[in-house]
Amino acid sequence: MNFLCEKAIDEIEGIFTRGQYHKVLFVVDEDAYRACGADTALEPVLEHCLVSRFVGFELNPKLADIQRGIKESRELNPDVVVALGGGTAIDLGKLISSLSVQSTDARDVITGCEAITRKGPPLIAIPTTAGTGSEATHFAVAYVGGEKFSIADESLLPDYSIIDPQLTYSLPARITAATGLDALCQAIESIWAVAGTDKSTGFASEAVEIAVANIVQSVTEPTPASRMAMCRASHLAGQAINISKTTAPHALSYFMTSSDGIPHGIAVALTLGPMLTFNAGVRDSDCADPRGAEHVRRQIAIIVNLLGATNADEACERFAEIVSKIGCPCSLAEVGITTTDQLHKIVSSVNAQRMSNNPRKTTSTSLTKLLSEPFVRGSTIE
Ligand SMILES: [Zn+2]
């Protein structure tokens, strides 16, 4: 069940009353909690419960933090898990809730050697950023020794999502920008994804339209209306990728995030434009979508139109303008990726399964060539 409106956080009391929840595992990003003001609504509810707070975790879910959370959860045996924060906190909430009730080892489930066989306690997701849309998806990201895994199971979808734009009011501009870009990129990728459907394209198109119209204002001069709009865009993009999953820009981003610490949304946006141009050039001979190149071109045309452009190159320019207006880097050189060796590491790190969801087939050679283009690199190859 989703609550998406101003003051949605006040729904927490009714959810607890109806569910008769008394033992709570609270997975919480403490800095976000203090800043966002959710404590005013949550603390009076938690006061009447036995609460274990899972705090102090690293950005981007790590195995060690997940294992620590599982231990804490097993000690408490909660009847509800509340996850509050950005994508990391919500993904941790999903994983800890679920993995604490599996009979198999957490590492084996994360790395795909074992399946999830039972559902964990109910999960209430409370995002404090308008970005990942994790509250609307049935998957979670986890890193094991620097390697990124995506865990997917229907039971990971939160039972309740409370999306309250007021919780995003205190976000600094750089986080609003990076998370907003994630939402926009997820929606664009969803439209061209091989696994996309009419339904996911519907969610994603609405998300792109809203994000394009509001992202700049939400970063530079945020208003309640632009904050609300970005929350809607982010949630719709989450609903879209819950069906379609993500594609090449996401696959290429994880290495930049885990090895160079580039914020997720920024890392994804760095290759979105080039992949748009690349995918627009699809032919039947290199089309990965069984519906054919004509179908892919129609989907690209939807994106081009939503970006207010008439062709793919112009759409790339529109996208770059948005990125630049919100103060984010537009080229690999701007984030310190300047050598061929660094490019090779990014390309060789890509997950083949996620790459197969890109509508135009790629090879290491075609990706390296694409990322070496001056407009992507921002400088000549060293
Ligand atoms: Zn993302």
CSV table of C-alpha atoms and ligand atoms in Angstrom, one decimal:
chain,number,residue,atom,x,y,z
A,1,MET,CA,0.0,0.0,0.0
A,2,ASN,CA,1.4,3.4,-1.0
A,3,PHE,CA,0.9,6.8,0.6
A,4,LEU,CA,2.2,9.6,-1.5
A,5,CYS,CA,1.2,13.1,-0.3
A,6,GLU,CA,2.3,15.9,2.0
A,7,LYS,CA,2.2,14.7,5.6
A,8,ALA,CA,2.0,11.1,4.4
A,9,ILE,CA,4.3,10.4,7.4
A,10,ASP,CA,1.3,10.8,9.7
A,11,GLU,CA,-0.1,7.5,8.3
A,12,ILE,CA,2.5,5.6,10.4
A,13,GLU,CA,0.3,5.6,13.5
A,14,GLY,CA,-2.7,4.0,11.7
A,15,ILE,CA,-0.4,1.4,10.0
A,16,PHE,CA,1.0,0.4,13.4
A,17,THR,CA,-2.4,0.3,15.1
A,18,ARG,CA,-4.0,-1.8,12.3
A,19,GLY,CA,-1.0,-4.2,12.2
A,20,GLN,CA,-0.7,-4.3,16.0
A,21,TYR,CA,3.0,-3.9,15.7
A,22,HIS,CA,5.0,-3.9,19.0
A,23,LYS,CA,8.5,-5.1,18.1
A,24,VAL,CA,10.2,-2.9,15.6
A,25,LEU,CA,13.5,-3.2,13.8
A,26,PHE,CA,14.2,0.4,12.7
A,27,VAL,CA,16.7,0.6,9.9
A,28,VAL,CA,17.5,4.2,9.9
A,29,ASP,CA,20.0,6.7,8.3
A,30,GLU,CA,20.4,8.8,11.5
A,31,ASP,CA,21.6,12.0,9.7
A,32,ALA,CA,18.6,11.8,7.3
A,33,TYR,CA,16.2,11.1,10.2
A,34,ARG,CA,17.4,14.1,12.2
A,35,ALA,CA,17.3,16.4,9.2
A,36,CYS,CA,14.0,15.3,7.6
A,37,GLY,CA,11.7,15.9,10.6
A,38,ALA,CA,10.1,12.4,10.5
A,39,ASP,CA,10.9,12.0,14.2
A,40,THR,CA,8.0,14.2,15.1
A,41,ALA,CA,5.5,11.6,13.7
A,42,LEU,CA,7.6,8.5,14.4
A,43,GLU,CA,8.9,8.8,17.9
A,44,PRO,CA,5.5,9.0,19.6
A,45,VAL,CA,4.6,5.7,17.8
A,46,LEU,CA,7.9,4.0,18.6
A,47,GLU,CA,7.6,5.1,22.3
A,48,HIS,CA,5.0,2.3,22.8
A,49,CYS,CA,7.1,-0.4,21.1
A,50,LEU,CA,10.2,-2.5,21.8
A,51,VAL,CA,12.6,-0.9,19.2
A,52,SER,CA,16.0,-2.0,17.9
A,53,ARG,CA,17.7,0.7,15.9
A,54,PHE,CA,20.0,-0.5,13.1
A,55,VAL,CA,22.3,2.5,12.4
A,56,GLY,CA,25.8,3.3,11.4
A,57,PHE,CA,25.8,1.5,8.0
A,58,GLU,CA,27.9,2.5,5.0
A,59,LEU,CA,26.5,4.0,1.8
A,60,ASN,CA,25.6,1.4,-0.8
A,61,PRO,CA,24.6,-1.9,1.1
A,62,LYS,CA,27.6,-4.0,2.1
A,63,LEU,CA,27.6,-7.7,3.1
A,64,ALA,CA,29.1,-6.9,6.6
A,65,ASP,CA,26.3,-4.4,7.4
A,66,ILE,CA,23.6,-6.8,6.1
A,67,GLN,CA,25.1,-9.6,8.3
A,68,ARG,CA,25.1,-7.3,11.3
A,69,GLY,CA,21.5,-6.3,10.6
A,70,ILE,CA,20.4,-10.0,10.3
A,71,LYS,CA,22.0,-10.7,13.7
A,72,GLU,CA,20.2,-7.8,15.3
A,73,SER,CA,16.9,-8.8,13.6
A,74,ARG,CA,17.2,-12.4,14.8
A,75,GLU,CA,17.8,-11.2,18.4
A,76,LEU,CA,14.7,-9.1,18.3
A,77,ASN,CA,12.4,-11.2,16.1
A,78,PRO,CA,10.5,-8.0,15.0
A,79,ASP,CA,6.9,-8.0,13.9
A,80,VAL,CA,7.6,-5.1,11.5
A,81,VAL,CA,10.7,-3.5,9.9
A,82,VAL,CA,10.7,0.2,9.2
A,83,ALA,CA,13.4,1.5,6.8
A,84,LEU,CA,14.0,5.2,6.6
A,85,GLY,CA,16.5,7.0,4.4
A,86,GLY,CA,17.7,6.9,0.8
A,87,GLY,CA,18.1,3.9,-1.4
A,88,THR,CA,20.7,2.3,0.9
A,89,ALA,CA,18.5,2.3,4.0
A,90,ILE,CA,15.5,0.9,2.1
A,91,ASP,CA,17.5,-1.8,0.3
A,92,LEU,CA,19.1,-2.8,3.7
A,93,GLY,CA,15.5,-2.9,5.2
A,94,LYS,CA,14.5,-5.3,2.4
A,95,LEU,CA,17.5,-7.5,2.7
A,96,ILE,CA,17.6,-7.7,6.5
A,97,SER,CA,13.9,-8.3,6.8
A,98,SER,CA,14.1,-11.1,4.2
A,99,LEU,CA,17.4,-12.7,4.9
A,100,SER,CA,16.9,-12.9,8.6
A,101,VAL,CA,14.2,-15.5,8.1
A,102,GLN,CA,15.9,-17.6,5.5
A,103,SER,CA,17.6,-20.9,6.5
A,104,THR,CA,20.4,-20.4,4.1
A,105,ASP,CA,23.5,-18.1,4.4
A,106,ALA,CA,23.0,-14.4,3.5
A,107,ARG,CA,26.1,-14.4,1.2
A,108,ASP,CA,24.7,-17.4,-0.8
A,109,VAL,CA,21.4,-15.6,-1.3
A,110,ILE,CA,23.0,-12.4,-2.3
A,111,THR,CA,25.4,-14.0,-4.8
A,112,GLY,CA,22.5,-16.0,-6.3
A,113,CYS,CA,23.6,-19.5,-5.1
A,114,GLU,CA,20.5,-19.9,-3.0
A,115,ALA,CA,16.9,-18.6,-3.5
A,116,ILE,CA,14.7,-16.7,-1.1
A,117,THR,CA,12.1,-19.2,0.1
A,118,ARG,CA,10.0,-17.3,2.6
A,119,LYS,CA,8.9,-13.7,3.2
A,120,GLY,CA,10.3,-11.7,6.1
A,121,PRO,CA,8.3,-9.5,8.5
A,122,PRO,CA,6.3,-6.6,6.9
A,123,LEU,CA,8.4,-3.8,5.7
A,124,ILE,CA,7.5,-0.1,5.8
A,125,ALA,CA,9.7,2.0,3.5
A,126,ILE,CA,10.0,5.7,4.1
A,127,PRO,CA,12.3,7.4,1.5
A,128,THR,CA,13.9,10.7,2.4
A,129,THR,CA,15.2,11.3,-1.1
A,130,ALA,CA,13.3,11.5,-4.4
A,131,GLY,CA,15.5,9.2,-6.5
A,132,THR,CA,15.9,5.5,-6.4
A,133,GLY,CA,12.2,4.6,-6.2
A,134,SER,CA,13.4,1.5,-4.2
A,135,GLU,CA,10.2,1.7,-2.2
A,136,ALA,CA,8.3,0.6,-5.4
A,137,THR,CA,10.6,-2.3,-6.5
A,138,HIS,CA,11.0,-6.0,-5.6
A,139,PHE,CA,14.8,-5.9,-5.9
A,140,ALA,CA,17.7,-4.7,-3.8
A,141,VAL,CA,21.4,-4.0,-4.4
A,142,ALA,CA,24.2,-5.4,-2.3
A,143,TYR,CA,28.0,-5.3,-2.6
A,144,VAL,CA,30.2,-8.2,-1.7
A,145,GLY,CA,33.9,-7.5,-1.8
A,146,GLY,CA,33.4,-4.6,-4.2
A,147,GLU,CA,31.3,-6.7,-6.6
A,148,LYS,CA,27.7,-5.6,-7.1
A,149,PHE,CA,24.8,-8.0,-6.9
A,150,SER,CA,21.1,-7.4,-7.5
A,151,ILE,CA,18.7,-9.6,-5.5
A,152,ALA,CA,15.2,-10.0,-7.0
A,153,ASP,CA,12.2,-11.6,-5.3
A,154,GLU,CA,8.5,-10.6,-5.3
A,155,SER,CA,8.6,-10.8,-1.4
A,156,LEU,CA,11.1,-7.9,-1.3
A,157,LEU,CA,8.5,-5.4,-2.4
A,158,PRO,CA,7.8,-3.2,0.7
A,159,ASP,CA,4.3,-3.8,2.2
A,160,TYR,CA,3.9,-0.1,2.8
A,161,SER,CA,5.5,3.0,1.2
A,162,ILE,CA,5.2,6.3,2.8
A,163,ILE,CA,6.4,9.0,0.4
A,164,ASP,CA,6.2,12.4,2.0
A,165,PRO,CA,7.7,15.3,0.0
A,166,GLN,CA,8.2,17.3,3.2
A,167,LEU,CA,10.9,14.7,4.2
A,168,THR,CA,12.9,15.9,1.2
A,169,TYR,CA,12.7,19.6,2.0
A,170,SER,CA,16.0,19.7,4.0
A,171,LEU,CA,18.1,17.8,1.3
A,172,PRO,CA,21.1,19.7,0.1
A,173,ALA,CA,21.1,20.7,-3.6
A,174,ARG,CA,23.8,18.1,-4.5
A,175,ILE,CA,21.8,15.2,-3.2
A,176,THR,CA,18.6,16.5,-4.7
A,177,ALA,CA,20.5,16.7,-8.0
A,178,ALA,CA,22.1,13.3,-7.9
A,179,THR,CA,19.0,11.4,-6.7
A,180,GLY,CA,16.7,13.3,-9.2
A,181,LEU,CA,19.0,12.3,-12.0
A,182,ASP,CA,18.7,8.7,-10.9
A,183,ALA,CA,14.9,8.9,-11.2
A,184,LEU,CA,15.1,10.6,-14.6
A,185,CYS,CA,17.7,8.0,-16.0
A,186,GLN,CA,15.7,5.1,-14.6
A,187,ALA,CA,12.6,6.3,-16.3
A,188,ILE,CA,14.4,6.9,-19.7
A,189,GLU,CA,16.1,3.5,-19.5
A,190,SER,CA,12.8,1.8,-18.7
A,191,ILE,CA,11.3,3.1,-21.9
A,192,TRP,CA,13.9,1.5,-24.1
A,193,ALA,CA,14.4,-1.7,-22.0
A,194,VAL,CA,14.0,-5.1,-23.7
A,195,ALA,CA,11.9,-6.2,-20.7
A,196,GLY,CA,9.7,-3.0,-20.9
A,197,THR,CA,6.0,-3.3,-21.5
A,198,ASP,CA,3.2,-0.9,-22.3
A,199,LYS,CA,2.5,-0.6,-18.6
A,200,SER,CA,6.1,0.2,-17.6
A,201,THR,CA,6.3,2.7,-20.5
A,202,GLY,CA,3.2,4.4,-19.2
A,203,PHE,CA,4.8,4.8,-15.7
A,204,ALA,CA,8.2,5.8,-17.2
A,205,SER,CA,6.8,8.3,-19.7
A,206,GLU,CA,4.9,10.1,-16.9
A,207,ALA,CA,8.0,10.1,-14.7
A,208,VAL,CA,10.2,11.6,-17.5
A,209,GLU,CA,7.6,14.3,-18.2
A,210,ILE,CA,7.4,15.3,-14.6
A,211,ALA,CA,11.1,15.1,-13.9
A,212,VAL,CA,12.1,17.1,-17.0
A,213,ALA,CA,9.6,19.8,-16.0
A,214,ASN,CA,10.7,20.0,-12.3
A,215,ILE,CA,14.2,18.7,-11.7
A,216,VAL,CA,16.0,22.0,-12.2
A,217,GLN,CA,13.7,23.9,-9.9
A,218,SER,CA,13.8,21.2,-7.3
A,219,VAL,CA,17.6,21.7,-7.1
A,220,THR,CA,18.0,25.4,-7.7
A,221,GLU,CA,14.9,27.0,-6.1
A,222,PRO,CA,13.0,24.2,-4.5
A,223,THR,CA,9.3,24.8,-3.8
A,224,PRO,CA,6.8,22.4,-2.2
A,225,ALA,CA,5.3,21.8,-5.7
A,226,SER,CA,8.6,20.9,-7.3
A,227,ARG,CA,9.5,18.6,-4.3
A,228,MET,CA,6.2,16.9,-4.6
A,229,ALA,CA,6.6,16.5,-8.4
A,230,MET,CA,10.1,14.9,-8.0
A,231,CYS,CA,8.7,12.5,-5.4
A,232,ARG,CA,6.0,11.4,-7.9
A,233,ALA,CA,8.6,11.1,-10.7
A,234,SER,CA,10.9,9.0,-8.5
A,235,HIS,CA,8.0,6.7,-7.4
A,236,LEU,CA,6.7,6.3,-11.0
A,237,ALA,CA,10.2,5.5,-12.2
A,238,GLY,CA,10.5,2.9,-9.5
A,239,GLN,CA,7.2,1.4,-10.6
A,240,ALA,CA,8.5,1.4,-14.2
A,241,ILE,CA,11.8,-0.4,-13.5
A,242,ASN,CA,10.0,-2.8,-11.1
A,243,ILE,CA,8.7,-4.2,-14.4
A,244,SER,CA,11.4,-3.3,-17.0
A,245,LYS,CA,14.6,-3.3,-14.9
A,246,THR,CA,17.4,-1.0,-15.9
A,247,THR,CA,19.9,-1.2,-18.8
A,248,ALA,CA,23.4,-0.1,-20.0
A,249,PRO,CA,23.8,3.2,-18.2
A,250,HIS,CA,23.1,1.5,-14.9
A,251,ALA,CA,25.3,-1.5,-15.8
A,252,LEU,CA,28.2,0.9,-16.5
A,253,SER,CA,27.7,2.9,-13.4
A,254,TYR,CA,28.3,0.4,-10.6
A,255,PHE,CA,32.1,0.3,-11.0
A,256,MET,CA,32.3,4.1,-11.0
A,257,THR,CA,30.3,4.1,-7.7
A,258,SER,CA,32.1,1.3,-5.9
A,259,SER,CA,35.6,2.1,-7.0
A,260,ASP,CA,35.6,5.9,-7.4
A,261,GLY,CA,32.8,6.9,-5.0
A,262,ILE,CA,30.8,8.7,-7.7
A,263,PRO,CA,27.2,9.1,-6.5
A,264,HIS,CA,24.9,6.6,-8.1
A,265,GLY,CA,22.7,9.1,-10.0
A,266,ILE,CA,25.6,11.0,-11.4
A,267,ALA,CA,27.5,7.9,-12.5
A,268,VAL,CA,24.4,6.7,-14.4
A,269,ALA,CA,23.8,10.1,-16.0
A,270,LEU,CA,27.4,10.1,-17.4
A,271,THR,CA,26.6,7.5,-20.0
A,272,LEU,CA,22.9,8.1,-20.5
A,273,GLY,CA,23.4,10.5,-23.4
A,274,PRO,CA,25.9,8.4,-25.3
A,275,MET,CA,23.7,5.3,-24.9
A,276,LEU,CA,20.7,7.3,-26.2
A,277,THR,CA,22.6,8.1,-29.4
A,278,PHE,CA,23.9,4.5,-29.6
A,279,ASN,CA,20.5,2.9,-29.1
A,280,ALA,CA,18.9,5.3,-31.6
A,281,GLY,CA,21.2,3.7,-34.2
A,282,VAL,CA,19.8,0.2,-33.7
A,283,ARG,CA,19.3,-2.1,-36.7
A,284,ASP,CA,17.6,-5.4,-37.0
A,285,SER,CA,21.1,-7.0,-37.2
A,286,ASP,CA,22.2,-5.8,-33.8
A,287,CYS,CA,18.7,-5.4,-32.1
A,288,ALA,CA,18.4,-7.3,-28.8
A,289,ASP,CA,14.7,-6.7,-28.5
A,290,PRO,CA,12.7,-9.6,-30.0
A,291,ARG,CA,10.0,-7.0,-31.1
A,292,GLY,CA,12.6,-5.6,-33.6
A,293,ALA,CA,14.5,-2.4,-34.4
A,294,GLU,CA,11.3,-0.6,-35.5
A,295,HIS,CA,9.8,-1.1,-32.0
A,296,VAL,CA,13.0,0.2,-30.4
A,297,ARG,CA,13.0,3.3,-32.6
A,298,ARG,CA,9.4,4.0,-31.6
A,299,GLN,CA,10.4,3.8,-27.9
A,300,ILE,CA,13.4,6.1,-28.5
A,301,ALA,CA,11.0,8.5,-30.3
A,302,ILE,CA,8.9,8.7,-27.1
A,303,ILE,CA,12.1,9.7,-25.1
A,304,VAL,CA,13.2,12.2,-27.8
A,305,ASN,CA,9.7,13.8,-27.7
A,306,LEU,CA,9.6,13.9,-23.8
A,307,LEU,CA,12.9,15.7,-23.8
A,308,GLY,CA,11.4,18.3,-26.1
A,309,ALA,CA,13.7,17.4,-29.0
A,310,THR,CA,13.2,16.3,-32.6
A,311,ASN,CA,16.0,13.7,-32.9
A,312,ALA,CA,18.3,11.7,-30.7
A,313,ASP,CA,21.3,14.1,-30.9
A,314,GLU,CA,19.1,17.0,-29.9
A,315,ALA,CA,17.7,14.9,-27.1
A,316,CYS,CA,21.2,14.3,-25.8
A,317,GLU,CA,21.9,18.0,-25.8
A,318,ARG,CA,18.6,18.6,-23.9
A,319,PHE,CA,19.7,16.0,-21.4
A,320,ALA,CA,23.2,17.5,-21.0
A,321,GLU,CA,21.6,20.9,-20.5
A,322,ILE,CA,19.6,19.5,-17.6
A,323,VAL,CA,22.6,17.9,-16.0
A,324,SER,CA,24.6,21.1,-16.3
A,325,LYS,CA,21.9,23.3,-15.0
A,326,ILE,CA,21.7,21.2,-11.8
A,327,GLY,CA,25.5,21.5,-11.3
A,328,CYS,CA,26.4,17.9,-12.1
A,329,PRO,CA,29.4,16.7,-14.2
A,330,CYS,CA,28.6,16.1,-17.9
A,331,SER,CA,31.8,14.1,-18.9
A,332,LEU,CA,33.9,11.3,-17.6
A,333,ALA,CA,36.9,13.7,-17.5
A,334,GLU,CA,35.1,15.9,-15.0
A,335,VAL,CA,34.9,13.0,-12.5
A,336,GLY,CA,38.6,12.1,-13.0
A,337,ILE,CA,38.2,9.3,-15.5
A,338,THR,CA,40.8,10.2,-18.1
A,339,THR,CA,42.8,7.1,-19.0
A,340,THR,CA,42.1,4.2,-21.3
A,341,ASP,CA,42.9,1.9,-18.4
A,342,GLN,CA,40.1,3.4,-16.4
A,343,LEU,CA,37.7,3.0,-19.3
A,344,HIS,CA,38.6,-0.6,-19.7
A,345,LYS,CA,37.9,-1.3,-16.1
A,346,ILE,CA,34.4,0.3,-16.4
A,347,VAL,CA,33.6,-1.7,-19.5
A,348,SER,CA,35.0,-5.0,-18.2
A,349,SER,CA,33.0,-4.7,-15.0
A,350,VAL,CA,29.6,-4.7,-16.7
A,351,ASN,CA,27.0,-7.3,-15.7
A,352,ALA,CA,26.2,-9.3,-18.9
A,353,GLN,CA,22.6,-10.0,-17.7
A,354,ARG,CA,21.8,-6.3,-17.2
A,355,MET,CA,23.5,-5.5,-20.5
A,356,SER,CA,21.2,-8.0,-22.3
A,357,ASN,CA,18.3,-5.7,-21.3
A,358,ASN,CA,19.7,-2.9,-23.5
A,359,PRO,CA,17.8,-2.7,-26.8
A,360,ARG,CA,20.9,-2.6,-28.9
A,361,LYS,CA,23.6,-5.3,-28.5
A,362,THR,CA,26.9,-4.1,-27.2
A,363,THR,CA,30.4,-5.5,-27.2
A,364,SER,CA,33.4,-4.5,-25.1
A,365,THR,CA,34.8,-2.9,-28.3
A,366,SER,CA,31.7,-0.9,-29.1
A,367,LEU,CA,31.3,0.3,-25.5
A,368,THR,CA,35.0,1.3,-25.2
A,369,LYS,CA,34.7,3.2,-28.6
A,370,LEU,CA,31.5,4.9,-27.4
A,371,LEU,CA,33.0,6.0,-24.1
A,372,SER,CA,36.1,7.2,-25.9
A,373,GLU,CA,34.2,9.8,-28.0
A,374,PRO,CA,35.4,13.3,-27.1
A,375,PHE,CA,31.9,14.4,-26.1
A,376,VAL,CA,31.7,11.6,-23.5
A,377,ARG,CA,35.3,11.9,-22.3
A,378,GLY,CA,35.4,15.6,-22.2
A,379,SER,CA,39.1,15.4,-23.2
A,380,THR,CA,41.3,13.5,-25.6
A,381,ILE,CA,42.4,9.9,-24.7
A,382,GLU,CA,45.7,9.8,-22.9
B,1,ZN,ZN,19.4,3.8,-10.2
